[in-house]
């Protein structure tokens, strides 16, 4: 498709009723959000400070109209003028010169409107957007989203303010198109050796074309080129590629990609149209976790646990990663830089998977392209979360085409390795179950369009675990080490440890007079999720910080301590899950990023893309090869007996030869472990050590002891743990 | 459709290779099975006696050809000659006068071949049938069926000999058709009150028709009649019915049915074509079992149990029934009488559901019609069982059209209330899981064609139970009462207690010299499943009979004792499951019937339709209203303390007023329980009683004690239990 984009100036207005007209027009940013345009217009104060976000509330319930006016462009030959949008949020009607051309409910289907036959000399294109969909008006919370195919998070979550975007949220343009190739589809199949691929390419070819060429490039080299005599009609070509390079997830090989270029030529071999597709060859399966293949003895028999181990290119992968949430409240302003910054940061930590959580949006194309290139696997959820979505045909008639659009767009990326119907749908707070027609339809469409990608209806399923979300839970008197010691999940796909945000961030969002000490009654702290989010003291948990460190003198000290605790907690969790490989196949924390500056959160990256110290401790815990230990609890008393297990973790793709590990407590060697070869992708469990907690302990900021595991000749595999000791 | 069936004589022959011709032709019964025709031809001895069934073995691996020869009939006007078959087993090719017209793999799709344009004066119609499909030749067992959409049971099961049918197995005819109405489809929807129905009827109408009438009858009365002017083309009519009678399962109301008659008339109002459909109005859901709606406290959270309570017409139903297996090894010989006898017998026991087990066939139409009329719910499984069916396109390309045909045919019956992908597919001995493309396709097709009928991928799912299959298991030293006392399943969808068959049956199938005592080395006893079926001593379990009764003097005594034990065991199970309502929602024993005369089996009805004594004890346990007790074990010693709980079970649709239950031990009253009102569809738990097992016990055949529960004024609700006491 050869396109020329026309410059377009957009304006925005609102009205109280559908059939009224806006009284004023304001400049609009496209893509963007109606709220942001109005804010700029009204010159409101910074809405992220204090409870400033509340000023948007009235904007939920009015009608919005975008308009752009343009002269008819000159169109030659087969040129057509299209209005194209990758996303308009949420229910809308598009009209040209007063004539309605399209009505749609759903923000994920793309709009491709051929305006050519409706053009006049002067044109007025309008997009009227309905108020925020709400299934009821009783409670301003996520349940209002339970009849809409729209991210539930924006209706309010324990780390997301109530702020529901509306408007044009992805690339949108008026464009002149000259298409000679339509409906291009490419499918590949791999032989059993995974060394050779068959590609089948189909397209509709327009009149005037005399030949079609298909070429395949990899790393800049053309590896295949073939020309077909082909006039108007159905084109169908097949190509064999030998000795292909596979797409591998990060840490297991290179994420090699191919470029497929389909070109159409006229009788003079002049290029008339060209279409490019990126392909990554990989085979994905979701297989049973090792150790779950046999029934418990005795009767009655139930079913085995569902499989939740990703196998890529016949290799089982420990999925170590994180839950991705919207990086902005208004997805219209998420740009390529933001996606790139966050994905590069995640790759640097050693992550190989994002669970794109079902409470948020399905990301823009660049997210998926970037994951393809970095080898980051994507577990893509559909936008259903923590609600009871109905079996009504009115809902299903929106869900089906929206889901189809998502599957066709996202499913073509090699990084997409798992579909999930949505978040926590089979739990009591949602109330759905396997009989849901919505989930059966999503399953059915995924099967029809991408049978090569596994599907699960929701997370968690039996055997998988969500939570806990605290370092220490006073109600059960259990800390994160204790929780991990009894954990026997097949996959940890959500678990969190909260921390305060950097003091610099907090100072920007909390008025000076409320900063310290943080009060559970401060509206600003509450609004920014420090208190009364999920539980009374989350996510700041000041008593937990005090439990381990004593009272803090100032904001900076409290933040540092809280972030240290988070860093320690996450490290224990990632290592504990890896220690239980291959029974446990995933460690995916709640959560990676955040949509706005919070005062405290489970996130490890602060808005917009600022890492917390936990990123570094998780990077330590995610080293492909490393020494590791498990501890039955976090805080100790002098004289107690501490028993802990040793491990050599090898999640790399190579075998590690036999070696020697020395274990030291507070600098004094207490034991060596001569370990044997550690085969690729395995965990070697070592001896259990027992020590008496020293009475005199070193001062390391916090009063505690230090346990160091040192691998002879491999300092890069060493691990040092600090555990607090309380007299 | 107005049809005239032509008489047809069929012949059968076999050949070693596909491209050879049969050397001899023998008379064939249609429907039937190639094996039975050959047996009649060869005048072989009774194949059910001893190991006589083995004579069929060679017939698996040859090619079979049916033929019928006929003169061209006179066809007037729009008459067409069709070859019609409701089922040909398994892979076949149909040719007329040497010209191949159809190749098909799959026994459940119907064949409708228009022969008209291929007719000659003398005609020769042939159906060539391929050998038994086997995915490998290593082991002669069910795993050979794991690439075929064919009942796995016939490859050998622990109660079914290795005997794989082939041939024409359902109604088949040459028929002259005069069709003016094609593709008639009827859908209905009920309003929320379930009092009114909208019917939508569509059809293709042929030229010559001037009007179409639609009439609806119920119990012989015409409740609606409407005439539409309608010529050639698409007919679409809609009808509103008010104050409809719903279809109810047995025990909860009447299974009322309606007859919809669509008729086509010409310009003179002469009837040209007529089509009848039976409709039963009902709403079905599969809902969460009461008590499974909340998570366990603590983290991590997993998912809630899947729902497995049938709700019909907004009423939760305790599903008490049985597993239906093929009533004949050769389904071609199952006639209407057999279906009627077995279904009437089941209704008499008080059953309201058949689980049509996935190891067997999908039944003929009459089975479903009879279930519609008797209010017997049908849980229909697809023919996948205990195997790992592949994701290969070659298998899926057979599965999809076969499954579609089953769904369209069986799904129209109101008795069909649940689809299941197959039997025990998520267990280790099968090896499938939620990622199976076969099961995802079946789910998807069920959703597309019958979204109103719930679907589960297999049985058991989490929470549900299969097994145990013994009265007493020496390996765990646990009897059926002990198992039931710790049972906490949401549904018991298989469990069995074995017994010997009647002595008369055994004498017919076991040679006289091997009859008594039964030897575990007797080929005849082994072949008929008394030994080495599943376990070494199943299904006769002579040591278990001896454990409770001492050694038996002769066959008759052993049979009587074994059948008594079975009757007692099943009674405990049905009552135990009912006592746990509404947490436990189903009691469906393994199994109801059997395909041939066994020597011992878990079945409660012997081949062909002879009830065992367990039918009577289960009838007792399935009375809608009754007194009931639970016992922690079966056999007691004098002086032991026996604690047991009392219940009033009310699975009827009416409230039971307060009343008085008297409990007597060995004829002496020990306690009365003044119980309050027992609301419809509920279970009232009474006090726990504690008694010392009497030292002197009455002789009741077996030395034991008798515990009687008597409800004042309602002897029909009384229950008497006999427990053995061993000094």
XYZ file of C-alpha atoms in Angstrom, chain A residues 228-577:
350
model
C 5.446 -14.848 -10.019
C 3.522 -13.958 -13.189
C 0.343 -12.617 -11.674
C -2.401 -10.381 -12.991
C -5.634 -9.267 -11.372
C -7.108 -11.863 -9.017
C -6.165 -14.165 -6.196
C -2.461 -14.569 -5.619
C -1.196 -17.617 -3.814
C 2.498 -18.279 -3.484
C 4.487 -20.708 -1.408
C 8.101 -20.559 -0.403
C 10.434 -23.008 1.270
C 13.159 -21.673 3.528
C 15.892 -23.985 4.702
C 18.195 -23.746 7.687
C 16.206 -20.918 9.182
C 17.192 -18.980 12.264
C 14.587 -19.366 14.988
C 13.172 -16.631 17.162
C 14.274 -17.289 20.749
C 13.215 -15.605 23.973
C 15.828 -13.505 25.760
C 18.459 -15.598 27.472
C 17.847 -18.664 25.325
C 19.163 -17.552 21.947
C 18.765 -14.709 19.491
C 15.318 -13.316 18.675
C 16.013 -13.533 14.952
C 13.500 -11.939 12.630
C 12.828 -12.114 8.918
C 11.319 -9.518 6.650
C 8.932 -10.651 3.961
C 8.417 -8.191 1.127
C 5.616 -8.695 -1.369
C 5.850 -6.337 -4.342
C 3.572 -5.757 -7.289
C 4.888 -4.611 -10.672
C 3.236 -3.426 -13.860
C 4.049 -4.554 -17.412
C 7.119 -2.296 -17.447
C 8.278 -3.795 -14.151
C 7.594 -0.546 -12.424
C 6.892 -0.996 -8.703
C 3.208 -0.313 -8.058
C 2.749 -1.534 -4.480
C 4.784 -3.099 -1.731
C 3.916 -4.783 1.537
C 6.295 -5.692 4.357
C 5.720 -8.209 7.121
C 8.044 -9.217 9.926
C 8.183 -12.918 10.695
C 9.812 -14.714 13.588
C 9.871 -18.476 13.312
C 9.124 -20.247 16.559
C 7.071 -23.106 17.916
C 5.132 -22.544 21.143
C 3.416 -25.016 23.426
C 2.058 -24.829 26.940
C 3.052 -28.125 28.550
C 2.475 -29.829 31.868
C 4.756 -28.789 34.657
C 7.245 -31.461 35.610
C 5.939 -33.280 38.643
C 2.264 -32.765 37.791
C 1.946 -35.687 35.389
C 0.794 -38.265 37.928
C -2.313 -38.486 40.042
C -2.238 -38.581 43.797
C -2.825 -42.159 44.939
C -6.283 -43.192 46.044
C -9.809 -42.458 44.943
C -11.843 -40.602 43.847
C -9.682 -39.280 41.040
C -9.944 -35.683 39.921
C -8.065 -34.064 37.029
C -4.394 -33.225 36.710
C -3.342 -29.611 37.047
C -3.526 -27.585 33.848
C -0.226 -27.056 32.036
C 1.553 -23.750 32.546
C 5.101 -24.282 31.336
C 6.013 -22.409 28.184
C 7.949 -24.476 25.718
C 9.558 -22.515 22.905
C 11.214 -24.364 20.040
C 10.965 -27.613 22.050
C 12.786 -26.069 25.011
C 11.072 -25.527 28.371
C 11.511 -21.955 29.505
C 11.397 -20.632 33.028
C 9.313 -17.525 32.509
C 10.823 -14.823 34.675
C 9.184 -11.516 34.165
C 6.667 -9.024 35.260
C 3.140 -7.756 34.918
C 2.842 -4.907 32.470
C 0.191 -2.282 33.156
C -0.721 0.850 31.224
C 2.324 3.147 31.306
C -0.027 6.141 31.163
C -3.519 6.823 32.356
C -4.239 8.236 28.905
C -2.959 5.671 26.420
C -3.169 8.284 23.667
C 0.070 9.836 24.905
C 2.122 6.632 25.088
C 4.836 7.054 22.504
C 7.523 4.804 21.104
C 10.149 6.201 23.480
C 8.210 5.170 26.520
C 7.715 1.659 25.213
C 11.377 1.406 24.287
C 12.620 2.722 27.653
C 10.479 0.310 29.629
C 11.231 -2.730 27.487
C 14.986 -2.099 27.412
C 14.961 -1.681 31.176
C 13.087 -4.987 31.589
C 15.507 -6.797 29.310
C 18.373 -5.407 31.373
C 16.907 -6.920 34.531
C 16.961 -10.307 32.857
C 13.232 -10.629 32.299
C 11.995 -12.710 29.415
C 8.215 -12.223 29.693
C 5.577 -9.564 30.142
C 2.161 -10.579 31.283
C 0.097 -7.797 29.702
C -2.531 -7.658 32.391
C -6.182 -7.776 31.373
C -7.172 -4.704 33.347
C -5.355 -2.457 30.890
C -5.222 -1.743 27.207
C -3.922 -3.942 24.456
C -0.740 -2.094 23.532
C 0.103 -0.227 20.365
C 2.043 -1.920 17.590
C 5.395 -0.548 18.663
C 5.224 -2.394 21.965
C 4.927 -5.706 20.162
C 7.563 -4.846 17.565
C 9.961 -3.950 20.348
C 9.234 -7.200 22.202
C 9.845 -9.124 18.977
C 13.246 -7.492 18.646
C 14.342 -7.928 22.259
C 13.124 -11.507 22.684
C 10.639 -10.495 25.350
C 7.772 -12.990 25.421
C 4.284 -11.513 25.660
C 1.442 -13.132 27.558
C -1.453 -11.130 26.184
C -4.695 -10.874 28.109
C -7.928 -9.631 26.664
C -9.357 -6.566 28.381
C -11.510 -8.365 30.944
C -10.607 -8.101 34.608
C -12.158 -8.759 38.004
C -15.700 -8.428 36.706
C -18.558 -10.687 35.749
C -18.880 -10.071 32.022
C -22.244 -11.209 30.737
C -23.459 -13.766 28.241
C -25.733 -11.135 26.641
C -25.669 -10.945 22.903
C -25.301 -7.144 23.143
C -21.962 -7.571 24.884
C -20.850 -10.522 22.762
C -21.599 -8.637 19.555
C -18.946 -6.084 20.580
C -16.548 -8.633 22.044
C -16.345 -10.822 18.963
C -15.112 -8.264 16.401
C -12.901 -6.550 18.981
C -11.292 -9.821 20.005
C -10.852 -10.793 16.376
C -9.050 -7.515 15.669
C -6.754 -8.011 18.652
C -5.930 -11.586 17.698
C -5.185 -10.681 14.079
C -2.952 -7.772 15.072
C -1.122 -9.090 18.130
C -1.109 -12.751 17.167
C 1.181 -12.186 14.197
C 4.081 -11.228 16.486
C 6.500 -14.012 17.427
C 6.727 -12.530 20.903
C 3.064 -13.403 21.510
C 3.325 -16.797 23.179
C 0.189 -16.980 25.302
C -3.377 -15.705 25.206
C -5.405 -15.321 28.356
C -9.063 -14.379 28.489
C -8.434 -11.877 31.262
C -7.439 -11.320 34.850
C -8.780 -13.226 37.874
C -12.082 -14.062 36.235
C -12.545 -17.385 38.061
C -12.305 -15.851 41.519
C -15.091 -14.856 43.843
C -14.542 -11.126 43.309
C -15.236 -11.648 39.598
C -17.730 -14.489 39.605
C -17.193 -15.872 36.118
C -16.511 -19.513 35.382
C -15.805 -21.907 32.528
C -19.363 -21.569 31.257
C -18.912 -17.892 30.342
C -19.867 -17.365 26.709
C -17.475 -14.397 26.516
C -14.512 -16.597 27.395
C -15.701 -19.439 25.215
C -15.924 -16.998 22.292
C -12.440 -15.644 22.912
C -11.093 -19.201 23.106
C -12.918 -20.069 19.899
C -11.600 -17.034 17.995
C -8.038 -17.629 19.199
C -8.323 -21.222 17.999
C -9.667 -20.170 14.615
C -7.093 -17.441 13.969
C -3.980 -18.551 15.864
C -4.158 -22.273 16.655
C -0.375 -22.229 17.143
C -0.612 -20.003 20.236
C -1.734 -21.530 23.564
C -4.796 -20.150 25.317
C -5.849 -20.078 28.954
C -9.193 -18.605 30.022
C -7.778 -16.596 32.902
C -5.040 -16.349 35.504
C -4.819 -17.892 38.043
C -5.912 -21.393 37.154
C -5.676 -24.349 39.479
C -2.098 -24.709 40.674
C -1.128 -21.160 39.759
C -0.855 -18.449 42.399
C -1.796 -14.776 42.700
C -0.506 -12.962 45.754
C 0.484 -12.245 48.404
C 1.102 -8.517 47.878
C 2.889 -7.651 51.126
C 6.359 -8.106 52.572
C 4.798 -8.960 55.900
C 1.165 -9.652 56.664
C 0.267 -8.858 60.271
C -3.029 -10.746 59.966
C -1.193 -14.045 59.415
C 2.074 -12.984 61.059
C 3.861 -14.284 57.997
C 6.691 -12.688 56.008
C 7.640 -13.236 52.413
C 10.253 -15.935 53.225
C 7.689 -17.908 55.192
C 5.161 -17.611 52.395
C 7.715 -18.784 49.832
C 8.777 -21.700 52.034
C 5.280 -23.185 51.881
C 4.567 -22.122 48.289
C 3.851 -25.042 45.973
C 2.355 -23.284 42.967
C 3.036 -24.323 39.416
C 3.447 -20.676 38.488
C 3.599 -17.410 40.394
C 1.917 -15.052 38.003
C 1.232 -12.235 40.446
C 2.911 -11.403 43.745
C 4.011 -8.086 45.068
C 6.065 -6.297 47.619
C 5.206 -2.629 48.016
C 7.511 0.303 48.485
C 7.293 4.069 48.637
C 8.241 5.991 45.505
C 11.378 8.124 45.399
C 11.199 11.142 47.682
C 11.527 13.450 44.661
C 8.377 12.008 43.197
C 6.493 12.174 46.461
C 7.445 15.812 46.900
C 5.922 16.582 43.513
C 2.563 14.985 44.223
C 2.024 15.539 47.951
C 1.589 19.101 49.282
C 4.481 20.120 51.511
C 2.380 20.380 54.651
C 1.246 16.767 54.382
C 4.584 15.192 53.507
C 5.919 13.907 56.805
C 5.024 11.952 58.656
C 2.521 10.530 56.190
C -0.958 10.545 57.683
C -3.562 7.909 56.814
C -6.018 10.788 56.703
C -4.144 12.846 54.124
C -6.203 13.082 50.950
C -3.065 13.467 48.851
C -1.420 10.329 50.248
C -4.707 8.439 49.908
C -5.252 9.574 46.342
C -1.747 8.392 45.490
C -2.381 4.936 46.932
C -0.304 5.173 50.111
C -3.329 4.441 52.303
C -6.774 2.907 51.894
C -5.817 1.205 48.642
C -6.876 -2.434 48.939
C -6.099 -2.414 52.671
C -5.953 0.461 55.159
C -2.179 0.772 55.215
C -1.359 -0.125 51.621
C 0.720 0.529 49.760
C 2.904 2.538 52.128
C 2.750 0.027 55.011
C 4.603 2.332 57.441
C 4.240 -0.137 60.343
C 6.030 -2.825 58.369
C 8.934 -0.498 57.628
C 9.038 0.409 61.293
C 8.855 -3.258 62.341
C 12.207 -3.952 60.732
C 13.989 -0.578 60.947
C 12.437 1.371 63.807
C 10.889 4.779 63.270
C 12.146 6.949 60.423
C 13.310 10.506 60.957
C 12.224 11.922 57.661
C 10.740 11.119 54.281
C 14.059 10.239 52.677
C 14.872 7.707 55.383
C 11.463 6.093 55.225
C 11.646 5.841 51.443
C 15.107 4.312 51.494
C 14.087 1.703 54.045
C 10.841 0.854 52.301
C 12.608 0.452 48.977
C 15.266 -1.770 50.591
C 12.583 -4.003 52.001
C 10.927 -4.247 48.615
C 14.242 -5.065 46.963
C 14.952 -7.815 49.483
C 11.452 -9.253 49.256
C 11.357 -9.474 45.486
C 14.751 -11.113 45.442
C 13.542 -13.877 47.752
C 10.495 -14.498 45.610
C 12.281 -14.777 42.276
C 14.907 -17.072 43.749
C 12.331 -19.211 45.554
C 10.379 -19.751 42.343
